[in-house]
Amino acid sequence: VAMLESTFAQCSARIMLMVSGPCTIGPGQVVGTELAETIRSHMDLQKGYLNARYSKDALQYYTGLASRAAQAGHPIDIFACSLDQVGLYEMKVLVDRTGGDVGMSDSF
């Protein structure tokens, strides 16, 4: 988003994100790197369980990123290649606020 903001603001450009697993590092992290740690479920999100501890920060990060992309006029598309969770709950704001599309399949 930062590169397109500075070079092609208000010009036609799409950001296409292709994911096959959840983000495990950085501000968009939705699950840790330890194999013993499982990704959050819907119940974890509803009840605020320990597995959902990264969701609030990730939602805040992706919301800010979506606002920047929308302001620059760049839609974000997400193509998820996994029927397992890839963190789409946290990332869906990118698509919602920028007018992008989501495609989900079990293979690319």
CSV table of C-alpha atoms in Angstrom, one decimal:
chain,number,residue,atom,x,y,z
A,1,VAL,CA,0.0,0.0,0.0
A,2,ALA,CA,2.8,2.4,0.9
A,3,MET,CA,4.5,2.0,-2.5
A,4,LEU,CA,1.3,2.6,-4.5
A,5,GLU,CA,0.4,5.5,-2.2
A,6,SER,CA,3.6,7.3,-3.0
A,7,THR,CA,3.9,6.5,-6.7
A,8,PHE,CA,0.4,6.0,-8.1
A,9,ALA,CA,-2.0,7.8,-5.7
A,10,GLN,CA,-5.4,8.2,-7.3
A,11,CYS,CA,-4.3,6.2,-10.4
A,12,SER,CA,-5.8,2.9,-11.5
A,13,ALA,CA,-4.1,0.0,-9.6
A,14,ARG,CA,-5.2,-3.1,-7.8
A,15,ILE,CA,-3.5,-4.9,-5.0
A,16,MET,CA,-3.9,-8.6,-5.3
A,17,LEU,CA,-3.1,-10.6,-2.1
A,18,MET,CA,-2.7,-14.4,-2.6
A,19,VAL,CA,-2.5,-16.3,0.7
A,20,SER,CA,-2.3,-19.9,1.6
A,21,GLY,CA,-1.9,-19.6,5.4
A,22,PRO,CA,-2.4,-17.2,8.3
A,23,CYS,CA,0.0,-14.3,9.0
A,24,THR,CA,2.4,-15.4,11.8
A,25,ILE,CA,4.6,-12.4,12.2
A,26,GLY,CA,4.3,-8.6,12.1
A,27,PRO,CA,1.4,-6.3,12.9
A,28,GLY,CA,-1.2,-8.4,11.0
A,29,GLN,CA,-0.3,-11.6,12.9
A,30,VAL,CA,-3.3,-13.8,13.7
A,31,VAL,CA,-1.5,-16.9,15.1
A,32,GLY,CA,1.9,-17.5,16.6
A,33,THR,CA,4.7,-19.6,15.1
A,34,GLU,CA,4.7,-22.3,17.7
A,35,LEU,CA,3.2,-25.5,16.2
A,36,ALA,CA,1.4,-26.3,19.5
A,37,GLU,CA,-0.6,-23.0,19.1
A,38,THR,CA,-3.7,-23.4,17.1
A,39,ILE,CA,-5.5,-20.7,15.1
A,40,ARG,CA,-8.5,-19.1,16.8
A,41,SER,CA,-12.0,-20.3,16.1
A,42,HIS,CA,-15.3,-18.5,16.0
A,43,MET,CA,-15.9,-19.5,19.6
A,44,ASP,CA,-12.5,-18.1,20.6
A,45,LEU,CA,-13.4,-14.8,19.0
A,46,GLN,CA,-16.9,-14.6,20.6
A,47,LYS,CA,-15.7,-15.5,24.1
A,48,GLY,CA,-12.3,-13.7,24.0
A,49,TYR,CA,-10.3,-16.8,24.6
A,50,LEU,CA,-6.5,-16.9,24.6
A,51,ASN,CA,-6.3,-18.2,21.0
A,52,ALA,CA,-7.9,-14.9,19.8
A,53,ARG,CA,-5.3,-12.7,21.5
A,54,TYR,CA,-3.9,-11.5,18.2
A,55,SER,CA,-7.2,-10.6,16.5
A,56,LYS,CA,-7.8,-7.2,18.1
A,57,ASP,CA,-4.4,-5.9,17.0
A,58,ALA,CA,-4.6,-7.5,13.6
A,59,LEU,CA,-8.1,-5.9,13.0
A,60,GLN,CA,-6.7,-2.5,14.0
A,61,TYR,CA,-3.8,-2.9,11.6
A,62,TYR,CA,-5.9,-4.1,8.6
A,63,THR,CA,-8.5,-1.4,9.2
A,64,GLY,CA,-5.7,1.3,9.0
A,65,LEU,CA,-4.3,-0.3,5.9
A,66,ALA,CA,-7.8,-0.4,4.3
A,67,SER,CA,-8.3,3.2,5.0
A,68,ARG,CA,-5.0,4.1,3.4
A,69,ALA,CA,-5.7,2.0,0.3
A,70,ALA,CA,-9.2,3.4,0.0
A,71,GLN,CA,-8.0,7.0,0.3
A,72,ALA,CA,-5.4,6.3,-2.5
A,73,GLY,CA,-8.1,4.7,-4.6
A,74,HIS,CA,-6.6,1.2,-4.7
A,75,PRO,CA,-9.0,-1.8,-4.2
A,76,ILE,CA,-7.5,-4.9,-2.5
A,77,ASP,CA,-8.4,-8.4,-3.7
A,78,ILE,CA,-7.7,-11.5,-1.6
A,79,PHE,CA,-7.3,-14.9,-3.1
A,80,ALA,CA,-7.2,-17.5,-0.3
A,81,CYS,CA,-5.9,-21.0,-1.2
A,82,SER,CA,-7.0,-23.0,1.8
A,83,LEU,CA,-10.1,-24.3,3.3
A,84,ASP,CA,-8.4,-23.9,6.7
A,85,GLN,CA,-8.5,-20.5,8.2
A,86,VAL,CA,-6.1,-18.0,6.7
A,87,GLY,CA,-7.1,-15.0,8.9
A,88,LEU,CA,-9.8,-13.8,6.5
A,89,TYR,CA,-11.9,-12.6,9.4
A,90,GLU,CA,-9.2,-10.0,10.2
A,91,MET,CA,-8.4,-9.2,6.6
A,92,LYS,CA,-12.0,-8.9,5.3
A,93,VAL,CA,-12.0,-5.1,6.1
A,94,LEU,CA,-9.4,-4.7,3.3
A,95,VAL,CA,-11.9,-5.9,0.8
A,96,ASP,CA,-15.0,-4.3,2.3
A,97,ARG,CA,-13.6,-0.8,2.5
A,98,THR,CA,-11.7,-0.7,-0.8
A,99,GLY,CA,-14.3,-2.4,-3.1
A,100,GLY,CA,-12.1,-5.5,-3.7
A,101,ASP,CA,-13.1,-9.1,-4.2
A,102,VAL,CA,-12.5,-12.3,-2.3
A,103,GLY,CA,-11.8,-15.7,-3.9
A,104,MET,CA,-11.4,-18.8,-1.8
A,105,SER,CA,-10.5,-22.2,-3.1
A,106,ASP,CA,-8.8,-25.3,-1.9
A,107,SER,CA,-6.1,-24.9,-4.6
A,108,PHE,CA,-4.7,-22.3,-6.9
